[in-house]
Tab-separated table of C-alpha atoms in Angstrom:
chain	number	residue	atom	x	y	z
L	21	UNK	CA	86.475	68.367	19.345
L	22	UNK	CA	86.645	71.432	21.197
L	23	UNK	CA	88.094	71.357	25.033
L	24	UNK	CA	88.223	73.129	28.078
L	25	UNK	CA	90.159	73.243	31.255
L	26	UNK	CA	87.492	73.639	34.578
L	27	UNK	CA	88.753	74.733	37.963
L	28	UNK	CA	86.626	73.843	40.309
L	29	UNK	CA	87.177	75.230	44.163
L	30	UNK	CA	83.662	74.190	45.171
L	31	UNK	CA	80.940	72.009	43.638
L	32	UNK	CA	77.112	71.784	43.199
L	33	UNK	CA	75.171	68.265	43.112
L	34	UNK	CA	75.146	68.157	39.184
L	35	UNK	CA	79.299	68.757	39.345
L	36	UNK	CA	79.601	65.897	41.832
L	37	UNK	CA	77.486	63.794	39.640
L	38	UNK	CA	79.266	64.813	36.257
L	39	UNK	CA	82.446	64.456	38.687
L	40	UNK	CA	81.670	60.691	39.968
L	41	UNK	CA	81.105	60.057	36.117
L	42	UNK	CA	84.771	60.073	35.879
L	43	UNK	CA	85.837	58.307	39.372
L	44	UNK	CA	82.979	55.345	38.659
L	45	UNK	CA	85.833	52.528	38.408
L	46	UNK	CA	87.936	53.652	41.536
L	47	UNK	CA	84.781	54.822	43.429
L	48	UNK	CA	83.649	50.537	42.676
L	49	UNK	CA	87.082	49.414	43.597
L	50	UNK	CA	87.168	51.410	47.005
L	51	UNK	CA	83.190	50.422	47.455
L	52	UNK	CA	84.119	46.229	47.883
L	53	UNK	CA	86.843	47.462	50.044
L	54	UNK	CA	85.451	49.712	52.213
L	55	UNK	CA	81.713	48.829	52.575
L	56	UNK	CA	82.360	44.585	52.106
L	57	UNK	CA	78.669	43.890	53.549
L	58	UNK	CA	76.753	45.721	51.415
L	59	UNK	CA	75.318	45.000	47.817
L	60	UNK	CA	77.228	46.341	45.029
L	61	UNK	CA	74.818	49.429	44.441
L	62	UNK	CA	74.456	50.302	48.047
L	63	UNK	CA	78.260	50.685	48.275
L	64	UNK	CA	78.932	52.464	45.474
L	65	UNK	CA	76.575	54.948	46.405
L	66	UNK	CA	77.872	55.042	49.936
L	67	UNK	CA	81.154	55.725	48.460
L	68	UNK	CA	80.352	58.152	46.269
L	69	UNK	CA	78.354	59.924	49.133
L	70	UNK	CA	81.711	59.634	51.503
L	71	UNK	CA	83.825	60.916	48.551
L	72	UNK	CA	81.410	64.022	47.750
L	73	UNK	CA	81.500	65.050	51.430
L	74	UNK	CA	85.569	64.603	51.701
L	75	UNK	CA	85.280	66.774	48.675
L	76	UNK	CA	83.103	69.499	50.615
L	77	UNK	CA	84.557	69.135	53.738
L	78	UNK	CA	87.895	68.810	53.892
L	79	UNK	CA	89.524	69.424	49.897
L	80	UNK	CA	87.540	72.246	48.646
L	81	UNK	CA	87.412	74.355	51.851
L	82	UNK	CA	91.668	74.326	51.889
L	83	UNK	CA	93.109	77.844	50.288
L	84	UNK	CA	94.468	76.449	46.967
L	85	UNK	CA	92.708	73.450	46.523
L	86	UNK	CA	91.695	72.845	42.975
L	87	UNK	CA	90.002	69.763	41.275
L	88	UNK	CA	90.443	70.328	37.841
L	89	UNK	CA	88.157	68.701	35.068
L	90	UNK	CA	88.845	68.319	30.769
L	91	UNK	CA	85.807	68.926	29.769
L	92	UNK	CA	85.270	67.794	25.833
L	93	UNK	CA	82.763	68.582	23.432
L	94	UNK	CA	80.362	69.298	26.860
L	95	UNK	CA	81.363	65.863	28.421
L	96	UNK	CA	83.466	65.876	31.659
L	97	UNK	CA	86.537	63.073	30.591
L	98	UNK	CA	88.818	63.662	33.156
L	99	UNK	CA	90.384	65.085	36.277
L	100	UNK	CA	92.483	65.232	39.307
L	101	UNK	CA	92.488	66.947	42.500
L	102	UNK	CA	95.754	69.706	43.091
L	103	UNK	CA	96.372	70.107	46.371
L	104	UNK	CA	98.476	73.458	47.157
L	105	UNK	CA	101.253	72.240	49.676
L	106	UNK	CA	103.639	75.664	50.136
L	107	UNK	CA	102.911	78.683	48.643
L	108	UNK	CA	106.602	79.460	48.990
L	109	UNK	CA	108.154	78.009	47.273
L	110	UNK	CA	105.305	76.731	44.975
L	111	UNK	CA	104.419	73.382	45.704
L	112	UNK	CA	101.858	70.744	44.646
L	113	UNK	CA	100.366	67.393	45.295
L	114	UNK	CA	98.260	65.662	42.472
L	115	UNK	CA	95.612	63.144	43.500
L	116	UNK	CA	93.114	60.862	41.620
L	117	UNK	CA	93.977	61.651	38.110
L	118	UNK	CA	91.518	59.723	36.397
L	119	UNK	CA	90.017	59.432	33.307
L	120	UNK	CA	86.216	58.119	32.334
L	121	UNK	CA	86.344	54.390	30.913
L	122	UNK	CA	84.515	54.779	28.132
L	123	UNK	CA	86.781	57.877	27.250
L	124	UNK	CA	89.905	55.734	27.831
L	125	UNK	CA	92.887	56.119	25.223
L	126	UNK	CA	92.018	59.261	23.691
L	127	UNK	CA	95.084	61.511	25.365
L	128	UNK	CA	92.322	63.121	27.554
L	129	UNK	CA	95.008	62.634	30.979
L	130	UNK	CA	97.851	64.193	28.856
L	131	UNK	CA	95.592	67.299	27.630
L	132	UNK	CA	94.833	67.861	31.322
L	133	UNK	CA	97.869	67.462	33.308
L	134	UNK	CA	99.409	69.470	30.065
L	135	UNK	CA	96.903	72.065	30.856
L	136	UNK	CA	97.684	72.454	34.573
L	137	UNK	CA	100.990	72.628	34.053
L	138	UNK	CA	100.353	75.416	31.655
L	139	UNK	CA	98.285	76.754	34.664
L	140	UNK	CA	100.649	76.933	37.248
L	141	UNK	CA	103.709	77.940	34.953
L	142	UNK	CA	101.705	81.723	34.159
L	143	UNK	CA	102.437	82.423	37.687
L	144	UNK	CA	106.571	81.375	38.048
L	145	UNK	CA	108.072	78.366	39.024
L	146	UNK	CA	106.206	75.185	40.892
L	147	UNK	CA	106.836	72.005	41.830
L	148	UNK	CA	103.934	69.076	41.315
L	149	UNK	CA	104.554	65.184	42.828
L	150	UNK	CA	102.255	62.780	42.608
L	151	UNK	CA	102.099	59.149	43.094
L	152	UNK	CA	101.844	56.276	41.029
L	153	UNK	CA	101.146	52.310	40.622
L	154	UNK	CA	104.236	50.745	39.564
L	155	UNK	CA	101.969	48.676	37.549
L	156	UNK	CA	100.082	51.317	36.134
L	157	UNK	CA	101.601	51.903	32.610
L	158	UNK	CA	99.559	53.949	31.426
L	159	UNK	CA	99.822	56.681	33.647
L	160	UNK	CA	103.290	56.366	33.964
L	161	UNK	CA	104.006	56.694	30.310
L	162	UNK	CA	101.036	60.294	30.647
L	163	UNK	CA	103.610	61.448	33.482
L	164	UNK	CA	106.580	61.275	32.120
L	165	UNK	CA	104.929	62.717	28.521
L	166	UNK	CA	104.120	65.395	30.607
L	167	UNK	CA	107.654	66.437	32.062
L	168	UNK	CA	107.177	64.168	35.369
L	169	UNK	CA	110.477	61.950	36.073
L	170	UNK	CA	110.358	59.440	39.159
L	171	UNK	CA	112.281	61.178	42.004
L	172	UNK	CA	111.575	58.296	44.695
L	173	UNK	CA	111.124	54.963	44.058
L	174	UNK	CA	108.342	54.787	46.559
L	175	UNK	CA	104.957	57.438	46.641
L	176	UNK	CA	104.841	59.599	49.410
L	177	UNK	CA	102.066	60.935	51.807
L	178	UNK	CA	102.543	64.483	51.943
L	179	UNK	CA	100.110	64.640	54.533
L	180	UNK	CA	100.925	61.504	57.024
L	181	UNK	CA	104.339	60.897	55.698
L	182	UNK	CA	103.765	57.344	55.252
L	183	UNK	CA	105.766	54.999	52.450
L	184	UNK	CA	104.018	52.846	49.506
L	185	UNK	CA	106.466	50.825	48.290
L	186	UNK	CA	103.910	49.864	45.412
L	187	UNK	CA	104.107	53.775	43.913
L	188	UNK	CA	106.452	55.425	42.799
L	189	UNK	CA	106.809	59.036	43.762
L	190	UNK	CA	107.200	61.303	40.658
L	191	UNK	CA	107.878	64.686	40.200
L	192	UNK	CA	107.486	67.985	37.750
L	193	UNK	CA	109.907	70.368	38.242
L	194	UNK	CA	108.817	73.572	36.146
L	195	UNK	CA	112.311	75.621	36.824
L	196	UNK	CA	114.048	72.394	35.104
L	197	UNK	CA	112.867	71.854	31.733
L	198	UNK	CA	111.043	74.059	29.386
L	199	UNK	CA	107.309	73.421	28.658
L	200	UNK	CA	106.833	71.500	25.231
């Protein structure tokens, strides 16, 4: 089927629907967590409603902020949120890469990060971290298809500084291996 790589830097109230689509299982996990009184329904849409104003708020208005989507055959599958950390040198933090459920297993998280990395690399060399679940296989086996090799063995908060000894940090360093 036929794909394409969206960049969003601002989004309209069908893009956060199409966009809370994809985050539906994390948006439910962080719903029992942070709104515990509430019915199932009511917190996921208070979550979602938190998560679409961080998103217009605080990520989009940053200069270099992108949320990128895979779009496929009209569907949005997947995405992530790039945050631009130093223009110089180039310098990235991925966030919530995450893929539908019912799109699971079809390479959709490789195609994208693949596709970012393609992104960045037209413009010189770049740096992207990101952190991830020691538990979570899956992603760690998309990462490090993708070029990403674990540089800490904890994930860092490039914006508090904070530890999670649960992650582990990863990185893709464009200026040390050649894109595949």
């Amino acid at each position: 089927g036929e794909k394409m790589l969206l960049a969003l830097k601002s989004c309209g109230k069908t893009e956060y629907e199409k966009l809370m689509k994809i985050y539906e299982e994390s948006n439910r996990e962080n719903s029992r967590r942070f709104f515990p009184d509430c019915t199932e329904k009511d917190a996921l849409k208070k979550t979602e409603a938190a998560f679409s104003e961080y998103l217009a708020s605080e990520f989009f208005p940053e200069a270099g902020n992108v949320c990128y989507v895979l779009e496929a055959d009209g569907k949005w599958v997947s995405a992530l949120r790039l945050y631009a950390l130093s223009l110089s040198p180039r310098s990235y933090y991925i966030e919530a890469l995450e893929t539908r459920t019912d799109e699971r297993k079809k390479g959709y998280a490789r195609t994208l990060l693949k596709g970012i990395i393609s992104a960045l690399s037209e413009r010189g060399a770049f740096v992207v971290r990101d952190n991830v679940a020691k538990n979570n296989f899956p992603s760690l086996a998309v990462h490090e298809k993708c070029g990403f090799s674990v540089e800490r063995q904890w994930g860092f908060d490039p914006f508090g500084g904070g530890k999670d000894l649960d992650s582990y940090g990863l990185i893709y360093n464009s200026s040390a291996r050649p894109l595949q």
